[in-house]
C-alpha cells in the first residue's frame, strides 16, 4: 500500500511537466524484451531506448520499481504488449496517459476477432500474440508509424528500417516453416510449463498443452500434473519443455509423474516464451529466439 502511494505521488509530480527529448532524440520506454528488440530494429540510433524487462523476466508478475516509474514519466513514447500481459503494470499505464503521451498497447491494435480467447485474463484474450509472426509484423508497422508521427524529421529512416525488418521477418517465416515441415503431423504436440504457445500452435499446426493456466500467476496443482502425465503416456510424447521465464520445478514434477507410472519422457530443452535470451546472444533477438525455439522443439520431438 505504501509503495503504491509513493508511485502515485511520483506520477503526479511529473505529470504537469513536459517531457523533453535527450540529445534531440525521442525517449522510448518498452516493457518486454521482444518489444524492446523490435523498437531497436526500427528506431535504431535515432532514438534513446530503455527496456524495463530483461531476459528471464516474467511479464505476468513484473512490478514497476520507482526507477521504472521515473523512466516511464520521462518517456516521449511508451510501447507495451497489453491484452493484460503486463498484469501488474496496468494501473501505472492508466495513470500515465495524458494529453501529450498515451502509452501504446501494441496487442490492442490487432483485430480482436482473430485473437484466441481466454478466461484467465481481464482482457479476455490470450496475450502471447508475438508467437504468430504475422502479428509481430503488425507490431512493427505500428511502431514505425508512431515513431514517425512523434519524430517527423526521421520518418524516412523509420520507414526504411521497418521495410528491412519486415523482410527479415518474412525470411524467418519461410525458414521455420521449412524446419517444421520435417516434423510429422502426429508428433506436433508441444507440452510446456505455461500456455504461452497457443498462437504458435495455431500458426504451425501444433497441439499445445500448458501445465499452468495462461498466466504464471496461477500455480499448477497436483491434479493438473496427474492429468497431463496420463496424456503424455497415452499420446507417446517423447519430450516436454522448460521455459526460461518460469521455474523449471513444474516441468520436473511432470517428468517425475510420468516416470512413476513406468514410462519415460525427456526434457527437450529450455524454450524462450515471455522473454528473450541474454542480450548479445542470438537468442537475445526476436528472430534468433524464434529460430532457437523451433530448432529445439523439432529436434527433441522428432
Ligand atoms: Zn505468459
PDB file of C-alpha atoms and ligand atoms in Angstrom:
ATOM      1  CA  UNK A   1       0.000   0.000   0.000  1.00  0.00           C
ATOM      2  CA  UNK A   2       2.785   2.405   0.990  1.00  0.00           C
ATOM      3  CA  UNK A   3       4.662   1.715  -2.252  1.00  0.00           C
ATOM      4  CA  UNK A   4       1.514   2.384  -4.266  1.00  0.00           C
ATOM      5  CA  UNK A   5       1.113   5.837  -2.681  1.00  0.00           C
ATOM      6  CA  UNK A   6       4.734   6.666  -3.461  1.00  0.00           C
ATOM      7  CA  UNK A   7       4.208   5.664  -7.124  1.00  0.00           C
ATOM      8  CA  UNK A   8       1.106   7.825  -7.414  1.00  0.00           C
ATOM      9  CA  UNK A   9       2.964  10.784  -5.890  1.00  0.00           C
ATOM     10  CA  UNK A  10       5.846  10.364  -8.336  1.00  0.00           C
ATOM     11  CA  UNK A  11       3.462  10.205 -11.285  1.00  0.00           C
ATOM     12  CA  UNK A  12       1.503  13.239 -10.024  1.00  0.00           C
ATOM     13  CA  UNK A  13       4.640  15.290  -9.509  1.00  0.00           C
ATOM     14  CA  UNK A  14       5.847  14.689 -13.058  1.00  0.00           C
ATOM     15  CA  UNK A  15       2.586  14.780 -14.936  1.00  0.00           C
ATOM     16  CA  UNK A  16       2.495  18.575 -15.235  1.00  0.00           C
ATOM     17  CA  UNK A  17       5.946  18.759 -16.767  1.00  0.00           C
ATOM     18  CA  UNK A  18       6.563  18.397 -20.462  1.00  0.00           C
ATOM     19  CA  UNK A  19       8.801  15.527 -21.473  1.00  0.00           C
ATOM     20  CA  UNK A  20      11.921  16.760 -23.209  1.00  0.00           C
ATOM     21  CA  UNK A  21      13.942  14.844 -25.771  1.00  0.00           C
ATOM     22  CA  UNK A  22      17.514  13.965 -24.763  1.00  0.00           C
ATOM     23  CA  UNK A  23      20.138  14.885 -27.408  1.00  0.00           C
ATOM     24  CA  UNK A  24      17.278  15.716 -29.745  1.00  0.00           C
ATOM     25  CA  UNK A  25      16.243  12.040 -29.792  1.00  0.00           C
ATOM     26  CA  UNK A  26      12.927  10.561 -28.687  1.00  0.00           C
ATOM     27  CA  UNK A  27      12.997   8.805 -25.298  1.00  0.00           C
ATOM     28  CA  UNK A  28      11.286   5.452 -25.755  1.00  0.00           C
ATOM     29  CA  UNK A  29      10.435   3.031 -22.946  1.00  0.00           C
ATOM     30  CA  UNK A  30       9.340  -0.549 -23.660  1.00  0.00           C
ATOM     31  CA  UNK A  31       8.268  -3.435 -21.415  1.00  0.00           C
ATOM     32  CA  UNK A  32       9.077  -6.964 -22.678  1.00  0.00           C
ATOM     33  CA  UNK A  33      12.385  -7.843 -24.348  1.00  0.00           C
ATOM     34  CA  UNK A  34      10.511  -8.806 -27.564  1.00  0.00           C
ATOM     35  CA  UNK A  35       9.121  -5.279 -27.901  1.00  0.00           C
ATOM     36  CA  UNK A  36      12.477  -3.731 -26.925  1.00  0.00           C
ATOM     37  CA  UNK A  37      14.200  -5.694 -29.713  1.00  0.00           C
ATOM     38  CA  UNK A  38      11.518  -4.631 -32.197  1.00  0.00           C
ATOM     39  CA  UNK A  39      11.885  -0.928 -31.358  1.00  0.00           C
ATOM     40  CA  UNK A  40      15.689  -1.269 -31.506  1.00  0.00           C
ATOM     41  CA  UNK A  41      15.381  -2.580 -35.066  1.00  0.00           C
ATOM     42  CA  UNK A  42      13.103   0.228 -36.220  1.00  0.00           C
ATOM     43  CA  UNK A  43      14.302   3.151 -34.096  1.00  0.00           C
ATOM     44  CA  UNK A  44      17.987   2.299 -34.444  1.00  0.00           C
ATOM     45  CA  UNK A  45      20.336   5.098 -33.389  1.00  0.00           C
ATOM     46  CA  UNK A  46      17.626   7.701 -33.912  1.00  0.00           C
ATOM     47  CA  UNK A  47      16.007   7.031 -30.509  1.00  0.00           C
ATOM     48  CA  UNK A  48      17.038   6.617 -26.848  1.00  0.00           C
ATOM     49  CA  UNK A  49      15.589   3.246 -25.899  1.00  0.00           C
ATOM     50  CA  UNK A  50      15.132   1.743 -22.439  1.00  0.00           C
ATOM     51  CA  UNK A  51      13.542  -1.699 -21.959  1.00  0.00           C
ATOM     52  CA  UNK A  52      12.198  -2.427 -18.487  1.00  0.00           C
ATOM     53  CA  UNK A  53      12.262  -6.261 -18.571  1.00  0.00           C
ATOM     54  CA  UNK A  54      15.471  -8.166 -19.263  1.00  0.00           C
ATOM     55  CA  UNK A  55      15.987 -11.823 -20.136  1.00  0.00           C
ATOM     56  CA  UNK A  56      14.317 -14.383 -17.883  1.00  0.00           C
ATOM     57  CA  UNK A  57      11.830 -11.816 -16.529  1.00  0.00           C
ATOM     58  CA  UNK A  58       8.198 -12.923 -16.263  1.00  0.00           C
ATOM     59  CA  UNK A  59       5.940 -10.074 -17.500  1.00  0.00           C
ATOM     60  CA  UNK A  60       2.841 -11.504 -15.764  1.00  0.00           C
ATOM     61  CA  UNK A  61       4.434 -10.943 -12.353  1.00  0.00           C
ATOM     62  CA  UNK A  62       6.567  -7.860 -13.086  1.00  0.00           C
ATOM     63  CA  UNK A  63       6.001  -4.846 -10.831  1.00  0.00           C
ATOM     64  CA  UNK A  64       7.300  -1.356 -11.634  1.00  0.00           C
ATOM     65  CA  UNK A  65      10.077  -0.073  -9.390  1.00  0.00           C
ATOM     66  CA  UNK A  66      10.311   3.610  -8.551  1.00  0.00           C
ATOM     67  CA  UNK A  67      13.155   3.826 -11.085  1.00  0.00           C
ATOM     68  CA  UNK A  68      10.852   2.365 -13.753  1.00  0.00           C
ATOM     69  CA  UNK A  69       8.161   4.921 -12.982  1.00  0.00           C
ATOM     70  CA  UNK A  70      10.675   7.746 -13.413  1.00  0.00           C
ATOM     71  CA  UNK A  71      11.700   6.285 -16.804  1.00  0.00           C
ATOM     72  CA  UNK A  72       8.042   5.998 -17.847  1.00  0.00           C
ATOM     73  CA  UNK A  73       7.274   9.542 -16.793  1.00  0.00           C
ATOM     74  CA  UNK A  74      10.269  10.907 -18.714  1.00  0.00           C
ATOM     75  CA  UNK A  75       9.466   8.927 -21.885  1.00  0.00           C
ATOM     76  CA  UNK A  76       8.128  10.565 -25.035  1.00  0.00           C
ATOM     77  CA  UNK A  77       6.631   7.264 -26.182  1.00  0.00           C
ATOM     78  CA  UNK A  78       5.848   4.033 -24.281  1.00  0.00           C
ATOM     79  CA  UNK A  79       5.253   0.735 -26.088  1.00  0.00           C
ATOM     80  CA  UNK A  80       3.888  -2.302 -24.268  1.00  0.00           C
ATOM     81  CA  UNK A  81       2.189  -5.581 -25.194  1.00  0.00           C
ATOM     82  CA  UNK A  82      -1.161  -5.003 -23.462  1.00  0.00           C
ATOM     83  CA  UNK A  83      -4.026  -7.561 -23.535  1.00  0.00           C
ATOM     84  CA  UNK A  84      -3.228  -7.776 -19.820  1.00  0.00           C
ATOM     85  CA  UNK A  85       0.155  -9.477 -20.331  1.00  0.00           C
ATOM     86  CA  UNK A  86       1.820  -6.959 -18.008  1.00  0.00           C
ATOM     87  CA  UNK A  87      -0.866  -7.585 -15.381  1.00  0.00           C
ATOM     88  CA  UNK A  88       0.774  -5.640 -12.557  1.00  0.00           C
ATOM     89  CA  UNK A  89       1.611  -2.592 -14.696  1.00  0.00           C
ATOM     90  CA  UNK A  90      -1.906  -1.830 -15.931  1.00  0.00           C
ATOM     91  CA  UNK A  91      -2.585   0.703 -13.124  1.00  0.00           C
ATOM     92  CA  UNK A  92       0.672   2.527 -13.787  1.00  0.00           C
ATOM     93  CA  UNK A  93      -0.027   2.812 -17.540  1.00  0.00           C
ATOM     94  CA  UNK A  94      -3.555   4.064 -16.955  1.00  0.00           C
ATOM     95  CA  UNK A  95      -2.272   6.862 -14.724  1.00  0.00           C
ATOM     96  CA  UNK A  96       0.453   7.673 -17.241  1.00  0.00           C
ATOM     97  CA  UNK A  97      -1.896   8.636 -20.089  1.00  0.00           C
ATOM     98  CA  UNK A  98      -2.288  12.377 -20.633  1.00  0.00           C
ATOM     99  CA  UNK A  99      -2.789  14.814 -23.475  1.00  0.00           C
ATOM    100  CA  UNK A 100       0.827  14.664 -24.652  1.00  0.00           C
ATOM    101  CA  UNK A 101       1.543  10.978 -24.164  1.00  0.00           C
ATOM    102  CA  UNK A 102      -0.540   7.828 -24.460  1.00  0.00           C
ATOM    103  CA  UNK A 103       1.178   4.518 -23.775  1.00  0.00           C
ATOM    104  CA  UNK A 104       0.749   2.338 -26.892  1.00  0.00           C
ATOM    105  CA  UNK A 105      -0.519  -1.190 -26.207  1.00  0.00           C
ATOM    106  CA  UNK A 106       0.569  -2.944 -29.421  1.00  0.00           C
ATOM    107  CA  UNK A 107      -1.613  -6.007 -28.810  1.00  0.00           C
ATOM    108  CA  UNK A 108      -4.715  -3.839 -28.510  1.00  0.00           C
ATOM    109  CA  UNK A 109      -4.156  -2.638 -32.095  1.00  0.00           C
ATOM    110  CA  UNK A 110      -4.672  -6.125 -33.556  1.00  0.00           C
ATOM    111  CA  UNK A 111      -8.002  -7.287 -34.988  1.00  0.00           C
ATOM    112  CA  UNK A 112      -9.581  -8.754 -31.826  1.00  0.00           C
ATOM    113  CA  UNK A 113     -11.850 -11.127 -33.757  1.00  0.00           C
ATOM    114  CA  UNK A 114      -8.746 -13.051 -34.895  1.00  0.00           C
ATOM    115  CA  UNK A 115      -7.269 -13.436 -31.383  1.00  0.00           C
ATOM    116  CA  UNK A 116      -7.505 -16.536 -29.185  1.00  0.00           C
ATOM    117  CA  UNK A 117      -9.990 -16.027 -26.345  1.00  0.00           C
ATOM    118  CA  UNK A 118      -9.066 -16.619 -22.700  1.00  0.00           C
ATOM    119  CA  UNK A 119     -10.928 -16.528 -19.400  1.00  0.00           C
ATOM    120  CA  UNK A 120      -7.666 -16.168 -17.479  1.00  0.00           C
ATOM    121  CA  UNK A 121      -7.021 -12.555 -18.456  1.00  0.00           C
ATOM    122  CA  UNK A 122      -9.055  -9.432 -17.772  1.00  0.00           C
ATOM    123  CA  UNK A 123      -8.607  -8.623 -21.486  1.00  0.00           C
ATOM    124  CA  UNK A 124     -10.494 -11.865 -22.381  1.00  0.00           C
ATOM    125  CA  UNK A 125      -7.717 -12.651 -24.889  1.00  0.00           C
ATOM    126  CA  UNK A 126      -4.569 -14.723 -24.787  1.00  0.00           C
ATOM    127  CA  UNK A 127      -1.865 -12.003 -24.793  1.00  0.00           C
ATOM    128  CA  UNK A 128       1.057 -14.143 -26.164  1.00  0.00           C
ATOM    129  CA  UNK A 129       0.492 -12.776 -29.682  1.00  0.00           C
ATOM    130  CA  UNK A 130       4.186 -12.376 -30.643  1.00  0.00           C
ATOM    131  CA  UNK A 131       4.333 -16.133 -31.332  1.00  0.00           C
ATOM    132  CA  UNK A 132       2.459 -15.510 -34.564  1.00  0.00           C
ATOM    133  CA  UNK A 133       4.941 -13.708 -36.822  1.00  0.00           C
ATOM    134  CA  UNK A 134       2.043 -12.135 -38.749  1.00  0.00           C
ATOM    135  CA  UNK A 135       1.044 -10.250 -35.577  1.00  0.00           C
ATOM    136  CA  UNK A 136       4.637  -9.247 -34.840  1.00  0.00           C
ATOM    137  CA  UNK A 137       4.799  -7.740 -38.330  1.00  0.00           C
ATOM    138  CA  UNK A 138       1.760  -5.630 -37.459  1.00  0.00           C
ATOM    139  CA  UNK A 139       3.561  -4.525 -34.279  1.00  0.00           C
ATOM    140  CA  UNK A 140       6.495  -3.456 -36.477  1.00  0.00           C
ATOM    141  CA  UNK A 141       4.320  -1.336 -38.779  1.00  0.00           C
ATOM    142  CA  UNK A 142       2.613   0.322 -35.807  1.00  0.00           C
ATOM    143  CA  UNK A 143       5.958   1.141 -34.150  1.00  0.00           C
ATOM    144  CA  UNK A 144       7.241   2.730 -37.388  1.00  0.00           C
ATOM    145  CA  UNK A 145       4.055   4.785 -37.684  1.00  0.00           C
ATOM    146  CA  UNK A 146       4.169   6.036 -34.064  1.00  0.00           C
ATOM    147  CA  UNK A 147       7.877   6.912 -34.235  1.00  0.00           C
ATOM    148  CA  UNK A 148       7.333   8.822 -37.489  1.00  0.00           C
ATOM    149  CA  UNK A 149       4.435  10.793 -36.010  1.00  0.00           C
ATOM    150  CA  UNK A 150       6.479  11.751 -32.960  1.00  0.00           C
ATOM    151  CA  UNK A 151       9.691  12.479 -34.862  1.00  0.00           C
ATOM    152  CA  UNK A 152       8.761  13.505 -38.448  1.00  0.00           C
ATOM    153  CA  UNK A 153      12.346  14.544 -39.242  1.00  0.00           C
ATOM    154  CA  UNK A 154      13.373  10.870 -39.147  1.00  0.00           C
ATOM    155  CA  UNK A 155      10.204   9.425 -40.701  1.00  0.00           C
ATOM    156  CA  UNK A 156      12.053   8.176 -43.813  1.00  0.00           C
ATOM    157  CA  UNK A 157      14.632   6.397 -41.636  1.00  0.00           C
ATOM    158  CA  UNK A 158      11.953   4.630 -39.595  1.00  0.00           C
ATOM    159  CA  UNK A 159      10.146   3.617 -42.777  1.00  0.00           C
ATOM    160  CA  UNK A 160      13.276   2.197 -44.344  1.00  0.00           C
ATOM    161  CA  UNK A 161      14.285   0.355 -41.122  1.00  0.00           C
ATOM    162  CA  UNK A 162      10.775  -1.105 -40.907  1.00  0.00           C
ATOM    163  CA  UNK A 163      10.959  -2.341 -44.513  1.00  0.00           C
ATOM    164  CA  UNK A 164      14.284  -4.056 -43.839  1.00  0.00           C
ATOM    165  CA  UNK A 165      12.978  -5.650 -40.649  1.00  0.00           C
ATOM    166  CA  UNK A 166       9.715  -6.795 -42.243  1.00  0.00           C
ATOM    167  CA  UNK A 167      11.790  -8.545 -44.945  1.00  0.00           C
ATOM    168  CA  UNK A 168      13.829 -10.275 -42.226  1.00  0.00           C
ATOM    169  CA  UNK A 169      10.612 -11.435 -40.539  1.00  0.00           C
ATOM    170  CA  UNK A 170       9.381 -12.756 -43.894  1.00  0.00           C
ATOM    171  CA  UNK A 171      12.623 -14.740 -44.302  1.00  0.00           C
ATOM    172  CA  UNK A 172      12.248 -16.074 -40.734  1.00  0.00           C
ATOM    173  CA  UNK A 173       8.720 -17.220 -41.531  1.00  0.00           C
ATOM    174  CA  UNK A 174       9.889 -19.250 -44.568  1.00  0.00           C
ATOM    175  CA  UNK A 175      12.847 -20.734 -42.712  1.00  0.00           C
ATOM    176  CA  UNK A 176      10.879 -22.009 -39.718  1.00  0.00           C
ATOM    177  CA  UNK A 177       8.050 -23.336 -41.894  1.00  0.00           C
ATOM    178  CA  UNK A 178      10.626 -25.454 -43.721  1.00  0.00           C
ATOM    179  CA  UNK A 179      12.054 -26.742 -40.417  1.00  0.00           C
ATOM    180  CA  UNK A 180       8.613 -27.584 -39.012  1.00  0.00           C
ATOM    181  CA  UNK A 181       7.646 -29.438 -42.178  1.00  0.00           C
ATOM    182  CA  UNK A 182      10.330 -32.022 -41.339  1.00  0.00           C
ATOM    183  CA  UNK A 183       8.332 -32.989 -38.223  1.00  0.00           C
ATOM    184  CA  UNK A 184       5.409 -35.365 -38.981  1.00  0.00           C
ATOM    185  CA  UNK A 185       1.983 -34.002 -38.024  1.00  0.00           C
ATOM    186  CA  UNK A 186       1.333 -36.682 -35.371  1.00  0.00           C
ATOM    187  CA  UNK A 187       4.484 -35.626 -33.492  1.00  0.00           C
ATOM    188  CA  UNK A 188       3.488 -31.979 -33.294  1.00  0.00           C
ATOM    189  CA  UNK A 189       2.432 -31.917 -29.633  1.00  0.00           C
ATOM    190  CA  UNK A 190       4.034 -29.211 -27.515  1.00  0.00           C
ATOM    191  CA  UNK A 191       3.913 -29.624 -23.718  1.00  0.00           C
ATOM    192  CA  UNK A 192       5.386 -26.670 -21.788  1.00  0.00           C
ATOM    193  CA  UNK A 193       5.246 -25.033 -18.346  1.00  0.00           C
ATOM    194  CA  UNK A 194       2.563 -22.430 -19.132  1.00  0.00           C
ATOM    195  CA  UNK A 195       0.214 -21.666 -22.006  1.00  0.00           C
ATOM    196  CA  UNK A 196       2.387 -19.232 -23.987  1.00  0.00           C
ATOM    197  CA  UNK A 197       2.406 -21.137 -27.275  1.00  0.00           C
ATOM    198  CA  UNK A 198      -1.226 -21.198 -28.424  1.00  0.00           C
ATOM    199  CA  UNK A 199      -0.636 -18.711 -31.254  1.00  0.00           C
ATOM    200  CA  UNK A 200       2.448 -20.699 -32.269  1.00  0.00           C
ATOM    201  CA  UNK A 201       0.327 -23.854 -32.293  1.00  0.00           C
ATOM    202  CA  UNK A 202      -2.380 -22.233 -34.387  1.00  0.00           C
ATOM    203  CA  UNK A 203       0.125 -20.863 -36.915  1.00  0.00           C
ATOM    204  CA  UNK A 204       2.148 -24.081 -37.313  1.00  0.00           C
ATOM    205  CA  UNK A 205      -0.383 -26.810 -36.626  1.00  0.00           C
ATOM    206  CA  UNK A 206       0.844 -27.960 -33.205  1.00  0.00           C
ATOM    207  CA  UNK A 207      -1.362 -29.264 -30.422  1.00  0.00           C
ATOM    208  CA  UNK A 208      -0.304 -27.157 -27.417  1.00  0.00           C
ATOM    209  CA  UNK A 209      -0.728 -28.102 -23.760  1.00  0.00           C
ATOM    210  CA  UNK A 210       0.488 -25.912 -20.878  1.00  0.00           C
ATOM    211  CA  UNK A 211       0.816 -27.229 -17.353  1.00  0.00           C
ATOM    212  CA  UNK A 212      -0.063 -23.902 -15.775  1.00  0.00           C
ATOM    213  CA  UNK A 213      -3.010 -21.807 -16.904  1.00  0.00           C
ATOM    214  CA  UNK A 214      -2.351 -18.979 -19.334  1.00  0.00           C
ATOM    215  CA  UNK A 215      -0.709 -16.848 -16.683  1.00  0.00           C
ATOM    216  CA  UNK A 216       2.158 -17.898 -14.436  1.00  0.00           C
ATOM    217  CA  UNK A 217       0.292 -16.184 -11.588  1.00  0.00           C
ATOM    218  CA  UNK A 218      -1.598 -19.449 -11.025  1.00  0.00           C
ATOM    219  CA  UNK A 219       0.499 -22.450  -9.971  1.00  0.00           C
ATOM    220  CA  UNK A 220      -0.173 -25.876 -11.427  1.00  0.00           C
ATOM    221  CA  UNK A 221      -1.837 -28.242  -8.973  1.00  0.00           C
ATOM    222  CA  UNK A 222      -1.212 -31.939  -8.284  1.00  0.00           C
ATOM    223  CA  UNK A 223      -4.317 -32.840 -10.293  1.00  0.00           C
ATOM    224  CA  UNK A 224      -3.023 -30.989 -13.377  1.00  0.00           C
ATOM    225  CA  UNK A 225       0.277 -32.899 -13.141  1.00  0.00           C
ATOM    226  CA  UNK A 226      -1.536 -36.257 -12.878  1.00  0.00           C
ATOM    227  CA  UNK A 227      -3.853 -35.488 -15.808  1.00  0.00           C
ATOM    228  CA  UNK A 228      -1.087 -34.252 -18.059  1.00  0.00           C
ATOM    229  CA  UNK A 229       1.233 -37.173 -17.234  1.00  0.00           C
ATOM    230  CA  UNK A 230      -1.543 -39.592 -18.322  1.00  0.00           C
ATOM    231  CA  UNK A 231      -1.921 -37.601 -21.578  1.00  0.00           C
ATOM    232  CA  UNK A 232       1.850 -37.788 -22.259  1.00  0.00           C
ATOM    233  CA  UNK A 233       1.838 -41.578 -21.841  1.00  0.00           C
ATOM    234  CA  UNK A 234      -1.330 -42.053 -23.889  1.00  0.00           C
ATOM    235  CA  UNK A 235      -0.024 -39.950 -26.794  1.00  0.00           C
ATOM    236  CA  UNK A 236       3.503 -41.376 -26.519  1.00  0.00           C
ATOM    237  CA  UNK A 237       5.089 -37.905 -26.348  1.00  0.00           C
ATOM    238  CA  UNK A 238       8.876 -38.008 -26.463  1.00  0.00           C
ATOM    239  CA  UNK A 239       9.797 -34.664 -24.892  1.00  0.00           C
ATOM    240  CA  UNK A 240       8.411 -31.800 -22.787  1.00  0.00           C
ATOM    241  CA  UNK A 241       9.888 -28.306 -22.407  1.00  0.00           C
ATOM    242  CA  UNK A 242      11.054 -25.916 -19.701  1.00  0.00           C
ATOM    243  CA  UNK A 243      10.568 -22.158 -20.225  1.00  0.00           C
ATOM    244  CA  UNK A 244      13.233 -19.585 -19.428  1.00  0.00           C
ATOM    245  CA  UNK A 245      10.911 -17.238 -17.540  1.00  0.00           C
ATOM    246  CA  UNK A 246       9.093 -19.925 -15.490  1.00  0.00           C
ATOM    247  CA  UNK A 247      10.695 -22.004 -12.673  1.00  0.00           C
ATOM    248  CA  UNK A 248      11.541 -25.462 -14.042  1.00  0.00           C
ATOM    249  CA  UNK A 249      10.263 -27.380 -10.998  1.00  0.00           C
ATOM    250  CA  UNK A 250       6.759 -27.721 -12.512  1.00  0.00           C
ATOM    251  CA  UNK A 251       8.089 -29.484 -15.617  1.00  0.00           C
ATOM    252  CA  UNK A 252      10.393 -31.650 -13.476  1.00  0.00           C
ATOM    253  CA  UNK A 253       7.379 -32.669 -11.372  1.00  0.00           C
ATOM    254  CA  UNK A 254       5.588 -33.661 -14.568  1.00  0.00           C
ATOM    255  CA  UNK A 255       8.565 -35.716 -15.751  1.00  0.00           C
ATOM    256  CA  UNK A 256       8.693 -37.448 -12.334  1.00  0.00           C
ATOM    257  CA  UNK A 257       4.948 -38.244 -12.542  1.00  0.00           C
ATOM    258  CA  UNK A 258       5.431 -39.892 -15.962  1.00  0.00           C
ATOM    259  CA  UNK A 259       8.402 -41.914 -14.608  1.00  0.00           C
ATOM    260  CA  UNK A 260       6.408 -43.032 -11.555  1.00  0.00           C
ATOM    261  CA  UNK A 261       3.944 -44.660 -13.970  1.00  0.00           C
ATOM    262  CA  UNK A 262       6.788 -46.682 -15.533  1.00  0.00           C
ATOM    263  CA  UNK A 263       7.225 -44.521 -18.660  1.00  0.00           C
ATOM    264  CA  UNK A 264       9.861 -42.081 -19.782  1.00  0.00           C
ATOM    265  CA  UNK A 265       9.761 -38.548 -21.146  1.00  0.00           C
ATOM    266  CA  UNK A 266      12.753 -36.306 -21.868  1.00  0.00           C
ATOM    267  CA  UNK A 267      13.108 -32.641 -21.034  1.00  0.00           C
ATOM    268  CA  UNK A 268      13.656 -31.410 -24.589  1.00  0.00           C
ATOM    269  CA  UNK A 269      15.328 -28.135 -23.636  1.00  0.00           C
ATOM    270  CA  UNK A 270      14.505 -24.627 -22.446  1.00  0.00           C
ATOM    271  CA  UNK A 271      12.251 -22.503 -24.637  1.00  0.00           C
ATOM    272  CA  UNK A 272      12.085 -18.729 -24.569  1.00  0.00           C
ATOM    273  CA  UNK A 273       8.444 -17.842 -24.032  1.00  0.00           C
ATOM    274  CA  UNK A 274       7.722 -14.491 -22.374  1.00  0.00           C
ATOM    275  CA  UNK A 275      11.295 -13.119 -22.515  1.00  0.00           C
ATOM    276  CA  UNK A 276      14.221 -13.311 -24.946  1.00  0.00           C
ATOM    277  CA  UNK A 277      17.663 -14.735 -24.110  1.00  0.00           C
ATOM    278  CA  UNK A 278      20.624 -12.697 -22.867  1.00  0.00           C
ATOM    279  CA  UNK A 279      21.493  -9.519 -24.760  1.00  0.00           C
ATOM    280  CA  UNK A 280      24.405 -10.066 -27.128  1.00  0.00           C
ATOM    281  CA  UNK A 281      23.458 -13.702 -27.901  1.00  0.00           C
ATOM    282  CA  UNK A 282      21.449 -14.874 -30.924  1.00  0.00           C
ATOM    283  CA  UNK A 283      18.524 -15.754 -28.630  1.00  0.00           C
ATOM    284  CA  UNK A 284      18.606 -12.192 -27.323  1.00  0.00           C
ATOM    285  CA  UNK A 285      16.779 -11.115 -30.511  1.00  0.00           C
ATOM    286  CA  UNK A 286      13.223 -11.979 -31.545  1.00  0.00           C
ATOM    287  CA  UNK A 287      14.407 -13.624 -34.770  1.00  0.00           C
ATOM    288  CA  UNK A 288      17.143 -15.634 -33.028  1.00  0.00           C
ATOM    289  CA  UNK A 289      14.739 -16.649 -30.252  1.00  0.00           C
ATOM    290  CA  UNK A 290      12.158 -17.909 -32.743  1.00  0.00           C
ATOM    291  CA  UNK A 291      14.706 -19.973 -34.676  1.00  0.00           C
ATOM    292  CA  UNK A 292      16.188 -21.387 -31.481  1.00  0.00           C
ATOM    293  CA  UNK A 293      12.744 -22.388 -30.156  1.00  0.00           C
ATOM    294  CA  UNK A 294      11.744 -24.092 -33.418  1.00  0.00           C
ATOM    295  CA  UNK A 295      15.056 -25.946 -33.716  1.00  0.00           C
ATOM    296  CA  UNK A 296      14.790 -27.092 -30.079  1.00  0.00           C
ATOM    297  CA  UNK A 297      11.163 -28.233 -30.433  1.00  0.00           C
ATOM    298  CA  UNK A 298      11.623 -30.033 -33.746  1.00  0.00           C
ATOM    299  CA  UNK A 299      14.950 -31.585 -32.664  1.00  0.00           C
ATOM    300  CA  UNK A 300      13.504 -33.041 -29.450  1.00  0.00           C
ATOM    301  CA  UNK A 301      10.173 -34.288 -30.841  1.00  0.00           C
ATOM    302  CA  UNK A 302      11.494 -35.969 -33.989  1.00  0.00           C
TER     303      UNK A 302
HETATM  304 ZN1  LIG B   1       2.936 -15.903 -20.397  1.00  0.00          ZN
END
